[in-house]
Coordinates of N, CA and C in Angstrom, one line a residue:
M1 N -143.5 23.6 -201.1 CA -143.4 24.1 -199.8 C -143.2 25.6 -199.7
K2 N -143.9 26.2 -198.9 CA -143.8 27.6 -198.6 C -142.5 28.1 -197.8
S3 N -142.1 29.3 -198.4 CA -140.8 29.7 -197.6 C -141.2 30.9 -196.9
L4 N -140.6 31.2 -195.7 CA -140.8 32.2 -194.7 C -139.6 32.9 -194.2
T5 N -139.5 34.0 -194.1 CA -138.4 34.8 -193.5 C -138.6 35.1 -191.9
V6 N -137.7 34.8 -191.0 CA -137.9 35.0 -189.8 C -136.8 35.9 -189.2
R7 N -136.8 36.8 -188.5 CA -135.9 37.6 -187.8 C -135.5 37.1 -186.4
L8 N -134.3 36.7 -186.3 CA -134.1 36.1 -184.9 C -133.0 36.9 -184.1
E9 N -132.9 37.0 -183.0 CA -132.1 37.8 -182.2 C -130.7 37.1 -182.2
A10 N -129.7 37.7 -182.0 CA -128.3 37.0 -182.0 C -128.2 35.8 -181.4
R11 N -128.7 35.6 -180.2 CA -128.5 34.4 -179.4 C -129.3 33.2 -179.8
Q12 N -130.4 33.6 -180.5 CA -131.4 32.5 -181.0 C -130.5 31.9 -182.4
A13 N -130.0 32.8 -183.0 CA -129.2 32.6 -184.3 C -128.0 31.7 -183.9
R14 N -127.3 31.8 -183.0 CA -126.2 31.2 -182.5 C -126.6 29.8 -182.0
A15 N -127.5 29.7 -181.3 CA -128.2 28.6 -180.6 C -128.6 27.8 -181.9
L16 N -129.4 28.2 -182.7 CA -129.9 27.6 -184.0 C -128.6 26.9 -184.9
A17 N -127.7 27.7 -184.9 CA -126.5 27.2 -185.7 C -125.8 26.3 -185.0
E18 N -125.6 26.2 -183.8 CA -124.9 25.2 -182.8 C -125.7 24.0 -183.0
V19 N -127.0 23.9 -182.8 CA -127.8 22.7 -182.9 C -127.6 22.0 -184.3
S20 N -127.5 23.0 -185.3 CA -127.3 22.4 -186.6 C -126.0 21.8 -186.9
R21 N -125.1 22.4 -186.3 CA -123.7 21.9 -186.4 C -123.7 20.5 -185.7
E22 N -124.2 20.4 -184.4 CA -124.1 19.2 -183.5 C -124.8 18.1 -184.2
T23 N -126.0 18.4 -184.8 CA -126.7 17.2 -185.1 C -126.6 17.0 -186.8
G24 N -126.0 17.9 -187.4 CA -125.7 17.7 -188.8 C -127.1 17.9 -189.7
R25 N -127.8 18.5 -189.2 CA -129.2 18.8 -189.9 C -129.2 20.1 -190.3
P26 N -129.9 20.3 -191.5 CA -130.0 21.8 -191.8 C -131.0 22.7 -190.8
V27 N -130.5 23.9 -190.7 CA -131.2 24.8 -190.0 C -132.7 24.7 -190.2
S28 N -133.1 24.8 -191.6 CA -134.5 24.7 -191.9 C -135.4 23.6 -191.3
A29 N -134.6 22.4 -191.3 CA -135.3 21.1 -190.8 C -135.5 21.4 -189.2
I30 N -134.6 21.9 -188.5 CA -134.6 22.1 -187.1 C -135.9 23.1 -186.8
V31 N -136.1 24.3 -187.6 CA -137.1 25.1 -187.5 C -138.4 24.7 -187.8
R32 N -138.5 23.8 -188.8 CA -139.8 23.1 -189.0 C -140.2 22.2 -187.9
E33 N -139.3 21.4 -187.3 CA -139.6 20.5 -186.2 C -140.0 21.1 -185.1
A34 N -139.3 22.4 -184.8 CA -139.7 23.2 -183.7 C -141.0 23.8 -183.9
L35 N -141.5 24.3 -185.1 CA -142.8 24.8 -185.3 C -143.7 23.7 -185.3
E36 N -143.4 22.4 -185.7 CA -144.5 21.3 -185.5 C -144.8 21.1 -184.1
I37 N -143.6 21.0 -183.3 CA -143.9 20.8 -181.9 C -144.8 21.9 -181.2
A38 N -144.4 23.1 -181.4 CA -145.0 24.3 -180.7 C -146.4 24.5 -181.4
L39 N -146.8 24.1 -182.6 CA -147.9 24.4 -183.0 C -148.9 23.3 -183.0
V40 N -148.4 22.1 -183.1 CA -149.4 20.8 -183.2 C -149.3 19.9 -182.1
L41 N -148.2 19.7 -181.5 CA -148.1 18.8 -180.5 C -148.1 19.4 -179.1
A42 N -147.6 20.6 -178.9 CA -147.8 21.2 -177.7 C -149.2 21.4 -177.1
P43 N -150.2 21.8 -177.8 CA -151.5 21.9 -177.0 C -152.0 20.6 -176.6
E44 N -151.7 19.6 -177.2 CA -152.3 18.2 -176.6 C -151.4 17.8 -175.5
T45 N -150.1 18.2 -175.5 CA -149.2 17.7 -174.6 C -149.7 18.2 -173.2
I46 N -149.9 19.5 -173.0 CA -150.3 19.9 -171.6 C -151.6 19.3 -171.1
A47 N -152.7 18.9 -171.9 CA -153.7 18.3 -171.5 C -153.5 16.9 -171.1
V48 N -152.6 16.3 -171.9 CA -152.1 15.0 -171.5 C -151.2 14.8 -170.2
R49 N -150.5 15.7 -170.1 CA -149.7 15.9 -168.9 C -150.3 16.3 -167.5
A50 N -151.3 17.2 -167.7 CA -152.0 17.7 -166.5 C -153.2 17.1 -166.3
G51 N -153.7 16.2 -167.3 CA -155.2 15.7 -167.2 C -155.5 14.8 -166.1
H52 N -154.4 14.2 -165.5 CA -154.6 13.4 -164.2 C -154.9 14.2 -163.0
V53 N -154.4 15.4 -163.0 CA -154.9 16.2 -161.9 C -156.1 17.0 -161.9
R54 N -156.8 16.9 -163.1 CA -158.1 17.6 -163.2 C -159.0 17.2 -162.2
G55 N -159.6 18.3 -161.5 CA -160.7 18.0 -160.5 C -160.2 17.3 -159.3
R56 N -159.0 17.4 -159.0 CA -158.5 16.8 -157.8 C -158.2 17.9 -156.5
L57 N -158.4 18.9 -157.0 CA -158.1 20.1 -155.9 C -159.4 20.2 -155.0
R58 N -159.3 20.0 -153.8 CA -160.4 20.2 -152.9 C -160.1 21.3 -151.9
L59 N -160.6 22.5 -151.9 CA -160.5 23.5 -151.1 C -161.6 23.4 -150.0
P60 N -161.3 23.9 -148.7 CA -162.4 24.1 -147.7 C -163.3 25.3 -148.2
A61 N -164.5 25.1 -148.1 CA -165.4 26.3 -148.4 C -165.5 27.1 -147.3
R62 N -165.1 28.4 -147.6 CA -164.9 29.4 -146.4 C -165.4 30.7 -147.3
R63 N -166.1 31.3 -146.3 CA -166.7 32.6 -146.8 C -166.2 33.7 -145.9
A64 N -166.0 34.8 -146.5 CA -165.6 36.0 -145.8 C -166.7 36.5 -145.1
G65 N -166.6 37.4 -144.0 CA -167.8 37.9 -143.3 C -168.8 38.8 -144.2
W66 N -168.2 39.6 -145.1 CA -169.1 40.4 -145.9 C -169.8 39.4 -146.8
Q67 N -169.4 38.4 -147.2 CA -170.1 37.6 -148.2 C -171.1 36.9 -147.6
A68 N -171.1 36.3 -146.4 CA -172.1 35.9 -145.6 C -173.1 36.8 -145.2
S69 N -172.8 38.0 -144.8 CA -173.9 39.0 -144.7 C -174.6 39.5 -145.6
L70 N -173.8 39.4 -146.8 CA -174.7 39.9 -148.1 C -175.6 38.8 -148.6
R71 N -175.2 37.5 -148.4 CA -176.1 36.4 -148.8 C -177.3 36.4 -147.9
A72 N -177.1 36.7 -146.7 CA -178.1 36.7 -145.6 C -179.2 37.8 -145.9
R73 N -178.9 38.9 -146.5 CA -179.8 40.0 -147.0 C -180.4 39.7 -148.2
N74 N -179.8 38.8 -149.0 CA -180.3 38.7 -150.5 C -181.6 37.9 -150.5
V75 N -182.7 38.4 -150.8 CA -184.0 37.6 -150.7 C -184.1 36.7 -151.8
R76 N -183.5 36.8 -152.8 CA -183.7 35.7 -153.9 C -182.9 34.4 -153.6
T77 N -182.3 34.1 -152.5 CA -181.5 33.2 -152.3 C -182.2 32.2 -151.3

């Protein structure tokens, strides 16, 4: 296993120590779990959580006046 040094802000260090104390787990195990969630599981999670709304948004087709006049003058359309 590779080791890594990380600099934490004081509030982060306090929160990490508190979680370690409450759960009885070593700080390194908590950090490894957090990294696993952030790097491996989180990218899939957002797709899973938001996948059911994909393509559901229907907006009325509305063109601004300048867009319509530009399209009317465009000979390629």
